[in-house]
Coordinates of C-alpha atoms in Angstrom, one line a residue:
M23 CA 58.9 -99.0 161.5
S24 CA 59.8 -95.5 160.5
A25 CA 56.7 -93.3 159.9
V26 CA 58.6 -91.9 156.9
L27 CA 58.1 -95.2 155.0
P28 CA 55.0 -96.9 153.7
E29 CA 53.7 -99.5 156.2
G30 CA 55.7 -102.7 156.0
F31 CA 58.3 -101.3 153.6
D32 CA 61.7 -103.1 153.8
P33 CA 64.5 -102.1 151.3
T34 CA 65.8 -105.7 151.4
D35 CA 62.5 -107.2 150.2
P36 CA 63.6 -108.9 146.9
S37 CA 60.5 -107.4 145.1
V38 CA 61.8 -103.9 145.8
L39 CA 65.1 -104.2 143.9
E40 CA 63.3 -106.1 141.2
R41 CA 61.5 -102.8 140.5
G42 CA 64.5 -100.7 141.0
V43 CA 66.7 -99.1 143.8
P44 CA 64.2 -97.3 146.1
H45 CA 65.8 -93.9 145.7
E46 CA 62.8 -91.9 146.8
E47 CA 62.4 -93.9 150.1
F48 CA 66.2 -93.6 150.7
R49 CA 66.0 -89.8 150.2
L50 CA 63.2 -89.5 152.7
L51 CA 65.1 -91.6 155.2
R52 CA 68.2 -89.6 154.8
Q53 CA 66.3 -86.4 155.4
E54 CA 63.9 -87.4 158.1
A55 CA 65.0 -90.7 159.7
P56 CA 68.6 -91.5 158.8
V57 CA 68.8 -94.2 161.4
A58 CA 65.4 -96.0 161.2
W59 CA 64.2 -99.3 162.6
I60 CA 63.0 -101.7 159.9
E61 CA 61.0 -104.7 161.0
Q62 CA 61.6 -107.8 159.0
V63 CA 59.1 -110.4 157.9
P64 CA 59.3 -113.8 159.8
G65 CA 62.0 -115.9 158.3
A66 CA 64.2 -113.1 157.1
Y67 CA 66.0 -113.0 160.4
D68 CA 66.2 -116.8 160.8
G69 CA 69.7 -117.7 162.1
M70 CA 70.5 -114.2 163.5
S71 CA 71.4 -114.0 167.1
E72 CA 68.5 -113.6 169.6
E73 CA 69.9 -110.2 170.7
S74 CA 69.6 -108.8 167.2
G75 CA 65.8 -108.9 167.4
T76 CA 63.3 -109.2 164.5
G77 CA 64.7 -106.3 162.4
Y78 CA 67.6 -104.0 161.8
W79 CA 68.5 -100.3 161.9
A80 CA 68.7 -98.8 158.4
I81 CA 71.7 -96.5 158.1
T82 CA 71.2 -94.3 155.0
R83 CA 73.5 -91.2 155.3
H84 CA 77.0 -91.3 153.8
A85 CA 78.7 -90.1 157.0
D86 CA 77.2 -92.8 159.2
V87 CA 77.7 -95.6 156.7
S88 CA 81.3 -94.5 156.3
A89 CA 82.0 -94.2 160.0
I90 CA 80.6 -97.7 160.9
S91 CA 82.5 -99.2 157.9
K92 CA 85.8 -98.0 159.4
N93 CA 85.0 -99.1 163.0
S94 CA 85.7 -102.8 163.4
K95 CA 86.2 -102.3 167.2
D96 CA 82.6 -101.5 167.9
W97 CA 80.9 -103.2 165.0
S98 CA 81.1 -106.9 164.1
N99 CA 80.9 -108.7 160.8
A100 CA 81.2 -112.1 162.4
E101 CA 78.3 -112.1 164.9
N102 CA 75.5 -112.3 162.3
G103 CA 77.4 -112.1 159.0
A104 CA 77.3 -109.4 156.4
I105 CA 74.0 -110.4 154.8
V106 CA 70.9 -108.6 156.2
R107 CA 68.2 -110.9 155.0
N108 CA 68.5 -114.7 155.4
T109 CA 66.7 -117.5 153.8
A110 CA 63.7 -118.7 155.8
G111 CA 64.8 -121.8 157.8
M112 CA 68.4 -120.7 158.2
Q113 CA 69.9 -122.2 161.3
R114 CA 72.2 -120.4 163.7
E115 CA 74.9 -123.0 163.0
Q116 CA 74.8 -122.2 159.3
V117 CA 75.4 -118.5 160.0
E118 CA 78.4 -119.4 162.3
L119 CA 79.8 -121.7 159.7
Q120 CA 80.0 -118.8 157.2
R121 CA 82.6 -117.2 159.3
V122 CA 85.2 -119.0 157.2
I123 CA 84.4 -116.4 154.5
M124 CA 86.6 -113.3 154.9
I125 CA 83.7 -110.8 154.7
N126 CA 82.1 -112.5 157.7
Q127 CA 85.2 -112.3 159.9
D128 CA 86.5 -109.8 162.5
P129 CA 90.1 -109.1 163.4
P130 CA 92.4 -110.8 164.1
E131 CA 91.0 -113.7 161.9
H132 CA 90.0 -111.3 159.2
T133 CA 93.5 -109.6 159.3
T134 CA 95.2 -113.0 158.9
T135 CA 93.0 -114.1 156.0
R136 CA 93.2 -110.8 154.2
Q137 CA 97.0 -110.8 154.4
I138 CA 97.1 -114.2 152.7
I139 CA 94.5 -113.3 150.0
S140 CA 96.0 -109.9 149.3
R141 CA 99.0 -111.6 147.7
A142 CA 96.8 -111.9 144.6
F143 CA 95.7 -108.2 144.5
T144 CA 98.9 -106.2 144.6
P145 CA 99.1 -103.3 142.1
R146 CA 101.9 -105.3 140.4
S147 CA 99.6 -108.4 140.1
I148 CA 96.8 -106.3 138.6
G149 CA 99.2 -104.4 136.4
E150 CA 100.5 -107.7 135.0
L151 CA 96.9 -108.5 133.8
E152 CA 96.5 -105.3 131.8
E153 CA 97.8 -106.6 128.5
V154 CA 95.9 -109.9 128.5
M155 CA 92.8 -108.2 129.8
T156 CA 92.9 -105.5 127.1
R157 CA 93.1 -108.3 124.5
R158 CA 90.2 -110.2 126.1
A159 CA 88.0 -107.1 126.4
H160 CA 88.5 -106.4 122.6
D161 CA 87.8 -110.0 121.7
I162 CA 84.7 -110.1 123.8
V163 CA 83.3 -106.9 122.2
A164 CA 84.3 -108.1 118.7
A165 CA 82.4 -111.4 119.3
A166 CA 79.3 -109.5 120.5
R167 CA 79.5 -107.1 117.5
A168 CA 79.5 -110.0 115.1
T169 CA 76.1 -111.2 116.4
G170 CA 74.6 -107.8 115.5
D171 CA 72.4 -107.7 118.6
G172 CA 71.6 -109.6 121.8
N173 CA 71.7 -109.5 125.6
F174 CA 74.6 -107.2 126.7
V175 CA 74.7 -108.8 130.1
D176 CA 75.6 -112.3 128.9
Q177 CA 77.5 -111.3 125.8
V178 CA 79.7 -108.5 127.3
A179 CA 79.2 -107.6 130.9
A180 CA 79.6 -111.1 132.3
E181 CA 82.4 -112.2 130.2
L182 CA 85.5 -110.1 131.2
P183 CA 84.9 -110.6 135.0
L184 CA 84.6 -114.4 134.4
Q185 CA 87.7 -114.5 132.3
A186 CA 89.6 -112.4 134.8
I187 CA 88.7 -114.7 137.6
A188 CA 89.7 -117.7 135.6
D189 CA 93.0 -116.1 134.8
L190 CA 93.5 -115.0 138.4
I191 CA 92.9 -118.3 140.1
G192 CA 94.0 -120.6 137.3
V193 CA 90.6 -122.0 136.3
P194 CA 90.6 -123.3 132.7
Q195 CA 88.8 -120.9 130.5
E196 CA 86.5 -123.6 129.3
D197 CA 85.2 -124.0 132.9
R198 CA 84.4 -120.3 133.4
R199 CA 80.7 -120.8 132.5
K200 CA 80.4 -123.3 135.3
L201 CA 81.4 -120.5 137.7
F202 CA 78.9 -118.2 136.0
D203 CA 76.0 -120.7 136.4
W204 CA 77.0 -121.7 140.0
S205 CA 77.3 -118.1 141.2
N206 CA 73.9 -117.2 139.5
Q207 CA 72.3 -120.1 141.4
M208 CA 74.0 -119.2 144.7
L209 CA 72.7 -115.6 144.6
A210 CA 69.4 -116.0 142.9
G211 CA 67.4 -118.0 145.3
D212 CA 64.8 -115.2 145.4
D213 CA 64.5 -115.1 141.6
P214 CA 62.3 -118.0 140.3
E215 CA 63.9 -117.7 136.8
Y216 CA 67.2 -119.2 138.0
A217 CA 66.9 -123.0 138.5
G218 CA 69.0 -124.7 141.0
N219 CA 69.6 -124.8 144.8
S220 CA 71.9 -122.2 146.3
E221 CA 73.4 -124.7 148.8
V222 CA 74.0 -127.3 146.0
A223 CA 75.7 -124.6 143.9
A224 CA 77.9 -123.5 146.8
A225 CA 78.9 -127.2 147.3
E226 CA 79.7 -127.5 143.6
I227 CA 82.1 -124.4 143.9
L228 CA 83.6 -125.8 147.1
G229 CA 84.2 -129.2 145.5
Y230 CA 85.7 -127.7 142.4
A231 CA 88.0 -125.4 144.4
M232 CA 89.2 -128.3 146.5
L233 CA 90.1 -130.2 143.3
L234 CA 92.1 -127.2 142.1
A235 CA 93.9 -126.9 145.5
A236 CA 94.7 -130.6 145.6
D237 CA 96.2 -130.3 142.1
R238 CA 98.4 -127.3 143.0
T239 CA 99.6 -129.0 146.2
A240 CA 100.8 -131.9 144.1
H241 CA 101.9 -129.8 141.2
P242 CA 102.7 -126.2 142.2
R243 CA 102.6 -123.5 139.5
E244 CA 103.2 -119.8 139.2
D245 CA 99.6 -118.9 139.9
L246 CA 97.3 -117.5 142.5
I247 CA 96.1 -120.9 143.8
T248 CA 99.6 -122.0 144.5
R249 CA 100.3 -118.7 146.3
M250 CA 97.1 -119.0 148.3
I251 CA 97.5 -122.5 149.7
N252 CA 101.2 -122.5 150.3
A253 CA 103.1 -120.8 153.1
H254 CA 104.6 -117.5 152.0
K255 CA 107.1 -115.2 153.8
G256 CA 106.3 -116.6 157.2
E257 CA 102.5 -116.5 156.6
R258 CA 100.5 -119.7 156.5
G259 CA 98.5 -120.7 153.5
L260 CA 94.8 -121.2 153.2
N261 CA 93.5 -124.6 154.2
D262 CA 91.0 -126.4 151.9
D263 CA 87.9 -125.0 153.5
E264 CA 89.3 -121.4 153.5
F265 CA 90.4 -121.7 149.9
G266 CA 87.1 -123.1 148.8
F267 CA 85.1 -120.3 150.5
F268 CA 87.6 -117.8 149.0
V269 CA 86.6 -119.0 145.5
I270 CA 83.0 -118.7 146.5
L271 CA 83.6 -115.1 147.6
L272 CA 85.6 -114.4 144.4
A273 CA 82.8 -115.9 142.2
V274 CA 80.3 -113.5 143.8
A275 CA 82.3 -110.5 144.8
G276 CA 84.6 -110.6 141.7
N277 CA 82.1 -111.7 139.2
E278 CA 78.5 -110.7 140.0
T279 CA 79.4 -107.2 141.2
T280 CA 81.6 -106.2 138.3
R281 CA 79.2 -107.7 135.8
N282 CA 76.4 -105.6 137.2
A283 CA 78.5 -102.5 137.3
I284 CA 79.3 -102.9 133.6
A285 CA 75.6 -103.7 132.8
H286 CA 74.3 -100.7 134.7
G287 CA 77.0 -98.5 133.3
M288 CA 76.0 -99.4 129.8
A289 CA 72.3 -98.9 130.6
A290 CA 73.2 -95.4 132.0
F291 CA 75.2 -94.5 128.9
L292 CA 72.3 -95.6 126.6
D293 CA 69.9 -93.5 128.7
H294 CA 72.3 -90.5 128.6
P295 CA 73.7 -90.5 125.0
E296 CA 75.5 -87.2 125.6
Q297 CA 77.6 -89.0 128.2
W298 CA 78.3 -91.8 125.8
R299 CA 79.5 -89.4 123.1
L300 CA 81.7 -87.7 125.7
W301 CA 83.2 -91.0 126.7
C302 CA 83.8 -92.1 123.1
E303 CA 85.5 -88.7 122.3
E304 CA 87.4 -87.8 125.5
R305 CA 87.7 -90.9 127.7
P306 CA 87.8 -89.1 131.1
A307 CA 89.4 -91.2 133.8
T308 CA 86.6 -90.2 136.2
M309 CA 84.2 -92.4 134.2
V310 CA 85.0 -95.6 136.1
D311 CA 84.1 -94.4 139.5
E312 CA 80.9 -92.7 138.3
V313 CA 79.7 -96.0 136.8
I314 CA 80.5 -97.8 140.0
R315 CA 78.7 -95.1 142.1
W316 CA 75.7 -95.1 139.8
A317 CA 75.4 -98.9 139.8
T318 CA 76.3 -99.7 143.4
P319 CA 76.0 -103.4 142.7
V320 CA 75.9 -104.4 146.4
T321 CA 73.2 -102.2 147.9
V322 CA 73.7 -103.1 151.6
F323 CA 75.8 -105.1 154.1
Q324 CA 75.2 -105.3 157.8
R325 CA 77.3 -105.0 161.0
T326 CA 76.3 -106.0 164.6
A327 CA 76.9 -103.7 167.5
R328 CA 79.4 -105.1 169.9
S329 CA 78.3 -102.8 172.7
D330 CA 75.7 -100.0 173.1
Q331 CA 76.2 -97.4 170.4
T332 CA 74.7 -94.1 169.3
V333 CA 74.4 -93.3 165.6
G334 CA 73.0 -90.1 164.4
G335 CA 71.7 -89.5 167.9
V336 CA 69.8 -92.8 167.9
P337 CA 70.7 -95.4 170.5
I338 CA 71.5 -98.9 169.1
A339 CA 71.7 -101.6 171.7
A340 CA 74.5 -104.2 171.9
G341 CA 73.7 -107.1 169.6
Q342 CA 71.4 -105.2 167.3
R343 CA 72.1 -105.1 163.6
A344 CA 72.8 -102.0 161.5
A345 CA 72.3 -102.2 157.7
L346 CA 74.7 -100.0 155.8
F347 CA 72.8 -98.9 152.7
Y348 CA 75.5 -98.0 150.2
A349 CA 72.8 -97.5 147.6
S350 CA 71.6 -94.6 149.7
A351 CA 74.9 -93.2 150.8
N352 CA 76.1 -93.0 147.2
F353 CA 73.3 -90.6 146.4
D354 CA 73.6 -88.5 149.5
E355 CA 73.0 -84.8 148.6
D356 CA 75.3 -83.7 151.4
V357 CA 78.2 -85.4 149.7
F358 CA 77.4 -85.5 146.0
T359 CA 76.5 -82.5 143.9
D360 CA 73.3 -83.3 141.9
P361 CA 73.6 -87.0 142.8
Y362 CA 70.8 -88.3 140.5
R363 CA 72.8 -87.0 137.5
F364 CA 75.0 -89.5 135.7
D365 CA 78.1 -87.5 135.1
I366 CA 81.3 -89.2 134.0
T367 CA 83.3 -86.1 134.6
R368 CA 82.4 -86.0 138.3
E369 CA 85.6 -85.1 140.1
V370 CA 84.4 -85.3 143.8
N371 CA 83.2 -88.9 144.1
P372 CA 83.9 -90.5 147.5
H373 CA 81.4 -93.4 146.8
L374 CA 81.2 -96.3 149.2
A375 CA 80.4 -99.0 146.6
F376 CA 83.5 -100.9 147.6
G377 CA 82.2 -101.2 151.2
G378 CA 83.6 -98.0 152.7
H379 CA 87.3 -97.5 153.6
G380 CA 87.7 -99.8 156.6
A381 CA 89.1 -103.2 157.2
H382 CA 86.6 -104.7 154.7
Y383 CA 87.4 -102.4 151.8
C384 CA 87.1 -104.5 148.7
L385 CA 90.5 -106.2 147.9
G386 CA 89.5 -106.4 144.2
A387 CA 88.7 -102.7 143.8
N388 CA 91.6 -102.0 141.5
L389 CA 90.8 -105.1 139.4
A390 CA 87.2 -104.1 139.1
R391 CA 88.2 -100.6 138.0
Q392 CA 90.6 -102.1 135.4
E393 CA 87.9 -104.4 134.0
I394 CA 85.3 -101.6 133.8
R395 CA 87.7 -99.2 132.0
L396 CA 88.9 -101.8 129.5
V397 CA 85.4 -103.0 128.6
F398 CA 84.1 -99.4 127.9
E399 CA 87.3 -98.6 126.0
A400 CA 86.7 -101.6 123.8
L401 CA 83.0 -100.7 123.4
A402 CA 83.9 -97.1 122.4
D403 CA 86.5 -98.3 120.0
Q404 CA 84.4 -101.0 118.2
V405 CA 80.7 -100.2 118.7
P406 CA 80.3 -96.4 119.3
D407 CA 76.8 -96.6 117.7
I408 CA 75.5 -99.2 120.2
T409 CA 71.8 -98.6 121.0
R410 CA 69.1 -100.1 123.2
A411 CA 66.9 -102.7 121.6
G412 CA 64.4 -103.1 124.4
P413 CA 63.8 -102.6 128.2
E414 CA 66.1 -104.2 130.7
R415 CA 65.0 -106.9 133.1
R416 CA 66.2 -106.7 136.7
L417 CA 67.2 -109.4 139.1
R418 CA 64.9 -110.2 142.0
H419 CA 67.2 -110.0 145.0
A420 CA 67.6 -108.7 148.5
W421 CA 70.9 -107.0 148.2
V422 CA 72.3 -107.3 144.7
N423 CA 71.4 -104.5 142.2
G424 CA 71.5 -106.8 139.2
L425 CA 70.4 -106.8 135.6
K426 CA 69.5 -110.1 133.8
D427 CA 68.8 -108.7 130.4
L428 CA 69.9 -105.5 128.6
P429 CA 68.9 -105.9 124.9
V430 CA 71.2 -103.9 122.6
R431 CA 72.0 -103.5 118.9
Y432 CA 75.8 -103.2 118.4
A433 CA 75.6 -101.2 115.2

């Protein structure tokens, strides 16, 4: 344990993010112990390889997080998966089974899976969604405005990502709330407010995805599912398991993350009304990436050292885990001018909220940017006088920087 931190402090303890991103602790680590050993409580490392030990190395500087993100040769996603903190009782076999999910793969498997899935995320594919997404964003805000007030997270922030996913993979819009509920239950095992079992919720998504795949096998359409499961230009399609876990990844990575970016973005605007006026009046293109940096919806993912490494002058043994704290890197004073200022005109903004610029850079980054821009354009057009109606409530979670409630008045 680093002497810089309070005894027993672990940034992945769900009670930490429930209070807020631990910016002060991250700042201390960046300055005094940028590669620091964090001992985990028993149970949190269940299912990890024996070589990884009973904790992880916290990597908090932008330069180190970026360098490891780009280095798939020396750092593995597959060995222990990307998630730093496991559920107590997790078995090694369960961790290994999760390698069917793209984020838990290494090349060459990851390269093959990514090539298939990238068919859905070409600039042309995202561009084709612009018109329908613009209409959906305005409809969502209009429906929220008509209520007068309410929980911004449910009424606005969650809706466009859900509708986008439904459009993208061909889920009937009337089923989108199922994905919302299932993804909440999958992610919120540490939050007692969310009923349900994460494994049951994952099984529900898998079963639903396999029904979709079976339908498109029998009745091909011009949609993403058909492109995913069928051979294309010499590339194989995804098998049933792969497609099912892709839908799980999309439900989490494409839904929860963008939802929380929009929610945190709105909270930041409400706390910085001069920035909201600036957005309403001038619409700077730099707004989107500042919202994403500020929110950093995924605070951390991990890699496992394939061989002995040295990071920031600190030796990391083969098999040990390194936690890449994006929520720290995105506020690194060496990279961002006045990082704790929410500034939608920030020009130099090399944030790592999409996982750094390596093999695992977020495939849906452009879709997320589109959704965030369109939602805030619709809000500025229709509810420029939006105000906060009460304090937000945060998600209790190990690695998702989430909001459950953001009470607002729309006029």
